[in-house]
Amino acid sequence: GKPRLSKFYQRYSEDTQQQIIRETFHLVSKRDENVCNFLEGGLLIGGSDNKLIYRHYATLYFVFCVDSSESELGILDLIQVFVETLDKCFENVCELDLIFHVDKVHNILAEMVMGGMVLETNMNEIVTQIDAQNKLEKSE
Amino acid sequence: MPAPIRLRELIRTIRTARTQAEEREMIQKECAAIRSSFREEDNTYRCRNVAKLLYMHMLGYPAHFGQLECLKLIASQKFTDKRIGYLGAMLLLDERQDVHLLMTNCIKNDLNHSTQYVQGLALCTLGCMGSSEMCRDLAGEVEKLLKTSNSYLRKKAALCAVHVIRKVPELMEMFLPATKNLLNEKNHGVLHTSVVLLTEMCERSPDMLAHFRKVRQLSSSQLVPQLVRILKNLIMSGYSPEHDVSGISDPFLQVRILRLLRILGRNDDDSSEAMNDILAQVATNTETSKNVGNAILYETVLTIMDIKSESGLRVLAINILGRFLLNNDKNIRYVALTSLLKTVQTDHNAVQRHRSTIVDCLKDLDVSIKRRAMELSFALVNGNNVRGMMKELLYFLDSCEPEFKADCASGIFLAAEKYAPSKRWHIDTIMRVLTTAGSYVRDDAVPNLIQLITNSVEMHAYTVQRLYKAILGDYSQQPLVQVASWCIGEYGDLLVSGQCEEEEPIQVTEDEVLDILESILISNMSASVTRGYALTAIMKLSTRFTCTVNRIKKVVSIYGSSIDVELQQRAVEYNALFKKYDHMRPALLERMPVMEKVTTNGPAEIVQTNGETETAVLETKPPPSGLQPANQANDLLDLLGGSDITPVIPTAPTSKPASAGGELLDLLGDLNLTGSPVPAPAPQIAQPPFLLDGLTSPPLFNDIAAGIPSITAYNKNGLKIDFTFERSNTNPSVTVITIQASNSTELDMTDFVFQAAVPKTFQLQLLSPSSSVIPAFNSGTITQVIKVLNPQKQQLRMRIKLTYNHKGSAMQDLAEVNNFPPQSWQ
């Protein structure tokens, strides 16, 4: 249960963060393939108002923890869009890509979700912005 | 010093580590290298080092020494540096460190930078972790960016504004003028974030909400029609490749708009009317084959349910939910069950139509779905379908996971109590629950059941026979054994005389009955409470059985030296009953009278403070003063028998019971309407007149202190209890007594419990006290409310029992209150 990327939009101490990651993995890895993708969050993650919504791709679990103001089915779609964007940015993304380019993945995520809220869902728009920023970096 | 390794190298190295210790070693080495590099103030490699530091942080290693370095990176001119610097700031810094304030100036400069990406980075960071001080300083900049024509920046500024509002709500006004033009954008990203901003504003402040609802000035149109228009364009427009997700154009935006419409339309007729058409359109036109379509439909349904929509629309919504239930996708079913649960109270009939599907969901493999289906099933039980539903629910109880059993059992009891078609059915159902899920039944169910059994007089023989047969085989399930022992104690004579009409009577001898009770007493599996029940039952049988009285005497005397204090006390008292007070024995151990139910409603969690054990003690312990022959003993029994039911209804709903039906019945929960997510609770509950008089219309008690003098009911050992009275205008037989307990000693009295008993012609209801501690020196009081129903207008008398801890010892006292003023009961 190693984290490949973790982003918290609320303040937790480092220990709490690690504990949350461990607990989340524990909950999610127990799930069967054919059950629904929603879980009530454990005690650490804000209790009953927060849900864990996850999707399983190959060896990776993408887990989003949301409160009641987000639509559950919408988040499932968001995860899908996120993965497709990663695919576009990395050319047939696989887990190794994500491992070795953590910072880039963070940047992509930052274009989609900001401050805990969904910023942009248009794949092409996101990719364009990321490309432009990368070009800027390279030119320096 | 050699150039620090790249991030990629570091990751590769760490992955080769085979044990945790090896990994830690590598990381420590690298940390040391990074630290020395930082000390050298090397600009070229700083960003590389910080990137590595962030990676190590993600793995869980401390990285706080990099915080200042992040700041230096942010201040640098290079975009690469800034990028990593801001990322590091978001991951490593938070409001608790003072360091973050240093960022403010950097962010301010960057917000005005010429490159939009830098501005974007700054907005992003501010929006993620800006503290309230930072937000206050920089709100002006954010607001300026909200008005820019650059859509990339505008959408980021909108979300940043949301964060600012969350941190510093007073600044909301500042963003109001900028929002006017937000919805005129074509760019979906901006539209999306603007809707989020508007949603946040409307949710936070009712003034904003009102502002957005009403007609705006001059040319700018109303918000609701604007939203409706955007939504319509989204649906109607053809294929638009950029925002398309599985064939539907920009579902995220659609969902957001629907949510905002929901907030605008809630409790507002005009807005709701404006939305009706578009909602119907979305509901019927959206394709449901993919998750996306379903997401939109789900949101639409929620919106329809929340606003004041017309009934046709509501039925449409519920039908959509019904269709969801049949969907193969588990997520959809889960979501449908959740929404149905929310709507079942308002649109009960419509949901009933889908009852069979819901019941099928009980058999699903998924735990989350099962739980939802169970809650929903309880909410749907009514007089017509109770037999069928019960069958399904009992079957479910058999096969479900242990975590459900307690909730399911309580729910079944509740539903059975409300809708039982016949007493026999009721008792059968209870028996079934006790035998299948016996050990999971909640403790407070036992007194409820006992009361129920007492009340069904004609079923006594049947009940006791069935219970006897049930525990013959297996007496490990405590609640079952408790109820069974109690019944055998009460109705043992019926059992041995073989009087059962409903079933084949079985042949049982008195010895066999005593055998089973004794084995319960001896068994290791029996809890202490159960043993108490069994012993009392044996004792009661001494008056009902004829040939085995000596055996009973022997058993009772054995337990006079039991280690368990409770058992010992009982046995000693019973012994005394055999010896000195034998003349009183028949009267004291008489059949329990039919307990008058003071309350027929409330969730199964009602705690009866005078449960079985309490009753037993009160029954057999004769009060010290002036006890005469049998008829007065009868009186005493009446007095205490009538008080057996003094339920304490918690004044605030504690943990929400699993059965949503419980919400309907929890009257006090009904009154607690603040912040309730469910729209207006259904008012059409079958109501016993007594309680609702008191609860739902407080202003009925007009002549409060006006005529009735208050009395001091008890004053001893520094504890003083005052009674103040109120009479109801509409129901003259109801008297409300408020007791105030005060403590004039110099030490607090803790664990204070007040109990009251009234003569049989009265009914008593005790509400829960304000606390259980009376502070010393009269510095505070405990208040508790008692409601007395006195239909025959007899003189009010009351016997009170007080228990509390004082000066480290437990105190207890019994007293009689006779000085009630005539105005309180005439």
XYZ file of N, CA and C in Angstrom, chain B residues 544-691:
444
model
N -47.347 -19.867 42.906
C -48.156 -20.431 41.856
C -48.081 -21.944 41.795
N -46.970 -22.468 42.225
C -46.843 -23.913 42.242
C -47.283 -24.446 43.580
N -47.745 -25.677 43.580
C -48.282 -26.217 44.834
C -47.359 -27.224 45.483
N -46.720 -28.086 44.686
C -45.988 -29.169 45.349
C -44.517 -28.920 45.572
N -43.998 -27.889 44.995
C -42.539 -27.781 45.045
C -42.059 -26.613 45.871
N -42.858 -26.164 46.789
C -42.495 -24.974 47.559
C -41.214 -25.212 48.344
N -41.047 -26.392 48.866
C -39.834 -26.647 49.645
C -38.598 -26.557 48.796
N -38.731 -27.098 47.583
C -37.572 -27.030 46.693
C -37.212 -25.578 46.449
N -38.232 -24.764 46.247
C -37.978 -23.356 46.003
C -37.284 -22.722 47.208
N -37.787 -23.067 48.373
C -37.162 -22.494 49.584
C -35.693 -22.851 49.632
N -35.397 -24.077 49.264
C -33.994 -24.510 49.338
C -33.128 -23.722 48.381
N -33.623 -23.606 47.158
C -32.851 -22.885 46.142
C -32.581 -21.466 46.602
N -33.633 -20.849 47.109
C -33.499 -19.446 47.498
C -32.487 -19.301 48.625
N -32.508 -20.234 49.552
C -31.585 -20.057 50.669
C -30.148 -20.300 50.241
N -29.945 -21.136 49.231
C -28.572 -21.352 48.752
C -27.970 -20.046 48.274
N -28.777 -19.314 47.562
C -28.213 -18.106 46.972
C -28.067 -16.978 47.972
N -28.526 -17.225 49.184
C -28.324 -16.221 50.216
C -26.850 -15.968 50.477
N -26.016 -16.905 50.065
C -24.586 -16.665 50.275
C -23.847 -16.572 48.953
N -24.522 -16.148 47.961
C -23.876 -16.047 46.636
C -22.887 -14.893 46.620
N -21.889 -15.028 45.763
C -20.875 -13.972 45.677
C -21.451 -12.734 45.007
N -22.329 -12.948 44.078
C -22.930 -11.830 43.366
C -23.824 -11.058 44.330
N -23.509 -9.819 44.506
C -24.203 -9.040 45.538
C -25.692 -8.932 45.251
N -26.004 -8.726 43.993
C -27.407 -8.551 43.612
C -28.194 -9.814 43.943
N -27.645 -10.945 43.544
C -28.329 -12.215 43.813
C -28.463 -12.440 45.302
N -27.398 -12.118 45.997
C -27.414 -12.359 47.437
C -28.509 -11.535 48.094
N -28.579 -10.283 47.674
C -29.583 -9.416 48.285
C -30.974 -9.971 48.044
N -31.205 -10.354 46.788
C -32.533 -10.876 46.480
C -32.830 -12.120 47.291
N -31.842 -13.015 47.325
C -32.096 -14.288 48.001
C -32.383 -14.045 49.484
N -31.640 -13.163 50.070
C -31.847 -12.879 51.498
C -33.230 -12.310 51.731
N -33.629 -11.406 50.840
C -34.955 -10.819 51.016
C -36.044 -11.867 50.822
N -35.847 -12.712 49.824
C -36.853 -13.735 49.601
C -36.926 -14.685 50.783
N -35.763 -14.977 51.330
C -35.750 -15.821 52.523
C -36.571 -15.197 53.634
N -36.320 -13.906 53.801
C -37.072 -13.187 54.838
C -38.553 -13.292 54.556
N -38.879 -13.238 53.276
C -40.280 -13.330 52.897
C -40.853 -14.666 53.299
N -40.074 -15.712 53.175
C -40.552 -17.029 53.550
C -40.723 -17.135 55.061
N -39.785 -16.516 55.768
C -39.828 -16.719 57.209
C -40.750 -15.749 57.914
N -40.337 -14.472 57.904
C -41.086 -13.561 58.769
C -42.357 -13.063 58.120
N -42.312 -12.893 56.827
C -43.444 -12.215 56.199
C -44.251 -13.164 55.352
N -44.338 -14.359 55.772
C -44.993 -15.341 54.929
C -46.436 -14.979 54.630
N -47.041 -14.244 55.518
C -48.432 -13.874 55.274
C -48.538 -12.891 54.105
N -47.468 -12.197 53.862
C -47.530 -11.209 52.788
C -47.180 -11.813 51.446
N -46.609 -12.988 51.512
C -46.033 -13.520 50.280
C -47.011 -13.612 49.136
N -48.178 -14.185 49.338
C -49.096 -14.307 48.200
C -49.430 -12.960 47.584
N -49.628 -11.979 48.465
C -50.038 -10.687 47.922
C -48.911 -10.036 47.139
N -47.729 -10.105 47.702
C -46.608 -9.450 47.037
C -46.288 -10.077 45.703
N -46.468 -11.401 45.653
C -46.063 -12.083 44.434
C -47.218 -12.301 43.488
N -48.240 -11.536 43.692
C -49.402 -11.637 42.808
C -49.038 -11.399 41.363
N -49.947 -11.787 40.517
C -49.773 -11.531 39.095
C -49.631 -10.034 38.846
N -48.745 -9.692 37.961
C -48.540 -8.284 37.636
C -49.783 -7.726 36.958
N -50.164 -6.539 37.312
C -51.328 -5.962 36.652
C -50.964 -5.567 35.234
N -51.976 -5.369 34.429
C -51.725 -4.918 33.067
C -51.085 -3.543 33.143
N -49.925 -3.415 32.569
C -49.239 -2.132 32.673
C -49.856 -1.179 31.706
N -50.244 -0.026 32.214
C -50.806 0.942 31.294
C -49.684 1.590 30.523
N -49.847 1.555 29.240
C -48.795 2.141 28.426
C -48.976 3.639 28.427
N -48.014 4.335 28.970
C -48.102 5.790 28.928
C -47.750 6.287 27.550
N -46.820 5.622 26.944
C -46.461 6.069 25.607
C -46.458 4.885 24.671
N -47.070 5.043 23.525
C -47.055 3.949 22.563
C -46.120 4.234 21.425
N -45.366 5.284 21.505
C -44.515 5.592 20.371
C -43.112 5.897 20.851
N -42.279 6.139 19.923
C -40.894 6.415 20.248
C -40.029 5.285 19.737
N -38.807 5.571 19.403
C -37.916 4.541 18.879
C -37.602 3.508 19.945
N -37.184 2.389 19.508
C -36.929 1.309 20.438
C -35.849 1.659 21.444
N -35.176 2.762 21.235
C -34.106 3.104 22.160
C -34.592 3.783 23.424
N -35.893 3.906 23.603
C -36.355 4.538 24.842
C -35.821 3.733 26.008
N -35.192 4.415 26.905
C -34.611 3.709 28.034
C -35.603 3.719 29.171
N -35.947 2.573 29.649
C -36.853 2.538 30.792
C -36.012 2.452 32.045
N -36.032 3.498 32.805
C -35.159 3.498 33.971
C -35.625 2.481 34.987
N -36.931 2.297 35.103
C -37.364 1.278 36.043
C -37.573 -0.004 35.296
N -36.496 -0.649 34.969
C -36.577 -1.911 34.245
C -36.924 -3.029 35.192
N -36.698 -4.216 34.729
C -37.138 -5.383 35.472
C -36.475 -5.449 36.839
N -35.182 -5.238 36.866
C -34.494 -5.421 38.135
C -35.013 -4.438 39.160
N -35.224 -3.242 38.713
C -35.743 -2.210 39.608
C -37.073 -2.665 40.174
N -37.919 -3.165 39.272
C -39.246 -3.582 39.706
C -39.143 -4.643 40.785
N -38.287 -5.589 40.564
C -38.190 -6.688 41.513
C -37.833 -6.160 42.896
N -36.860 -5.266 42.917
C -36.441 -4.763 44.222
C -37.579 -4.009 44.884
N -38.266 -3.184 44.100
C -39.329 -2.396 44.707
C -40.453 -3.291 45.190
N -40.682 -4.351 44.453
C -41.771 -5.236 44.845
C -41.510 -5.851 46.195
N -40.306 -6.390 46.346
C -40.133 -7.248 47.521
C -39.593 -6.520 48.727
N -39.144 -5.316 48.552
C -38.611 -4.640 49.721
C -39.740 -3.827 50.342
N -40.274 -4.251 51.396
C -41.372 -3.498 52.005
C -40.823 -2.216 52.605
N -41.502 -1.118 52.420
C -41.014 0.126 53.005
C -41.071 0.019 54.523
N -40.150 0.638 55.172
C -39.950 0.382 56.608
C -41.156 0.747 57.479
N -41.812 1.834 57.153
C -42.807 2.309 58.119
C -44.169 1.679 57.912
N -44.805 1.422 58.960
C -46.218 1.028 59.054
C -46.720 0.097 57.959
N -46.291 -1.136 57.949
C -46.857 -2.019 56.946
C -47.890 -2.906 57.595
N -49.066 -2.868 57.063
C -50.173 -3.634 57.625
C -50.446 -4.874 56.779
N -51.550 -5.524 57.050
C -51.926 -6.727 56.295
C -52.174 -6.501 54.806
N -52.701 -7.532 54.238
C -52.705 -7.704 52.783
C -53.287 -6.550 51.999
N -54.385 -5.970 52.448
C -55.005 -4.974 51.575
C -54.133 -3.738 51.401
N -53.433 -3.371 52.452
C -52.531 -2.233 52.284
C -51.358 -2.609 51.405
N -50.971 -3.859 51.529
C -49.870 -4.317 50.665
C -50.308 -4.223 49.218
N -51.565 -4.518 48.986
C -52.090 -4.369 47.625
C -51.936 -2.940 47.154
N -52.293 -2.052 48.086
C -52.184 -0.643 47.780
C -50.769 -0.281 47.353
N -49.831 -0.787 48.155
C -48.425 -0.495 47.882
C -48.071 -0.987 46.503
N -48.508 -2.193 46.228
C -48.190 -2.790 44.932
C -48.770 -1.951 43.815
N -50.009 -1.521 44.049
C -50.629 -0.662 43.046
C -49.798 0.582 42.829
N -49.412 1.153 43.959
C -48.680 2.412 43.878
C -47.421 2.227 43.066
N -46.723 1.133 43.392
C -45.459 0.926 42.691
C -45.688 0.303 41.343
N -46.760 -0.534 41.280
C -47.022 -1.150 39.982
C -47.361 -0.100 38.946
N -48.121 0.897 39.394
C -48.483 1.938 38.441
C -47.291 2.758 38.003
N -46.270 2.733 38.785
C -45.138 3.572 38.445
C -44.101 2.829 37.652
N -44.376 1.578 37.368
C -43.339 0.814 36.665
C -42.944 1.452 35.373
N -43.897 2.097 34.768
C -43.538 2.705 33.502
C -43.298 4.184 33.708
N -42.083 4.513 33.900
C -41.749 5.935 33.881
C -40.648 6.097 32.859
N -41.010 6.019 31.629
C -39.966 6.035 30.613
C -39.312 7.394 30.541
N -38.050 7.369 30.292
C -37.351 8.632 30.108
C -37.129 8.799 28.628
N -37.881 9.663 28.047
C -37.690 9.885 26.623
C -36.578 10.901 26.471
N -35.523 10.539 25.805
C -34.439 11.514 25.656
C -34.946 12.743 24.928
N -34.577 13.896 25.412
C -35.134 15.109 24.823
C -34.436 15.500 23.549
N -33.327 14.902 23.265
C -32.736 15.190 21.958
C -32.463 13.858 21.307
N -32.756 13.691 20.055
C -32.466 12.398 19.427
C -30.967 12.151 19.452
N -30.567 11.081 20.025
C -29.128 10.823 20.152
C -28.609 10.271 18.832
N -28.033 9.100 18.803
C -27.558 8.617 17.510
C -28.754 8.193 16.698
N -28.813 8.619 15.487
C -29.985 8.363 14.677
C -30.217 6.853 14.549
N -31.402 6.373 14.908
C -31.635 4.925 14.821
C -31.650 4.466 13.382
N -31.364 3.229 13.188
C -31.274 2.724 11.831
C -32.615 2.837 11.131
N -33.691 2.667 11.853
C -34.977 2.688 11.190
C -35.422 4.109 10.944
N -35.615 4.428 9.709
C -36.057 5.786 9.400
C -37.453 5.999 9.918
N -38.182 4.908 10.082
C -39.514 5.030 10.649
C -39.451 5.596 12.047
N -38.334 5.317 12.713
C -38.174 5.870 14.052
C -38.204 7.376 14.032
N -37.771 7.948 12.942
C -37.752 9.406 12.885
C -39.153 9.958 12.904
N -40.054 9.245 12.294
C -41.423 9.704 12.281
C -41.972 9.759 13.675
N -41.555 8.798 14.479
C -42.178 8.652 15.770
C -41.478 9.438 16.845
N -40.270 9.798 16.588
C -39.558 10.503 17.627
C -40.103 11.915 17.675
N -41.111 12.115 18.489
C -41.805 13.395 18.515
C -40.861 14.534 18.810
N -39.970 14.270 19.756
C -39.068 15.342 20.120
C -38.107 15.616 18.996
N -37.821 14.589 18.227
C -36.980 14.811 17.057
C -37.699 15.687 16.059
N -39.017 15.520 15.973
C -39.798 16.364 15.079
C -39.637 17.823 15.440
N -39.580 18.073 16.724
C -39.504 19.465 17.135
C -38.140 20.044 16.830
N -37.150 19.163 16.739
C -35.794 19.631 16.494
C -35.570 19.849 15.032
N -36.275 20.791 14.424
C -36.247 20.880 12.982
C -35.028 21.597 12.461
N -34.242 22.216 13.309
C -33.114 23.001 12.807
C -32.105 22.081 12.147
N -31.722 22.470 10.942
C -30.656 21.762 10.270
C -31.011 20.351 9.846
N -32.269 20.044 9.875
C -32.624 18.681 9.466
C -32.552 18.578 7.953
N -31.862 17.573 7.433
C -31.720 17.490 5.972
C -33.006 17.062 5.285
N -33.887 16.417 6.010
C -35.105 15.931 5.373
C -36.116 17.052 5.305
N -36.714 17.274 4.192
C -37.735 18.335 4.122
C -38.938 17.973 4.973
N -39.626 18.936 5.408
C -40.731 18.890 6.373
C -41.230 17.484 6.730
N -41.053 17.082 7.937
C -41.492 15.736 8.346
C -42.990 15.589 8.208
N -43.413 14.365 7.907
C -44.836 14.143 7.655
C -45.630 14.352 8.923
N -46.652 15.144 8.889
C -47.422 15.411 10.091
C -48.481 14.366 10.384
N -48.752 13.470 9.470
C -49.887 12.597 9.693
C -49.517 11.339 10.465
N -49.109 11.499 11.712
C -48.788 10.332 12.523
C -49.958 10.043 13.429
N -50.179 8.768 13.722
C -51.216 8.448 14.697
C -50.751 8.930 16.052
N -51.473 9.816 16.659
C -50.935 10.466 17.845
C -51.784 10.186 19.055
N -51.162 9.705 20.113
C -51.891 9.644 21.368
C -52.074 11.053 21.883
N -53.218 11.403 22.272
C -53.496 12.806 22.586
C -52.670 13.356 23.734
N -52.395 12.529 24.680
C -51.778 13.038 25.901
C -50.459 13.753 25.638
N -49.551 13.048 24.998
C -48.210 13.610 24.890
C -48.152 14.808 23.975
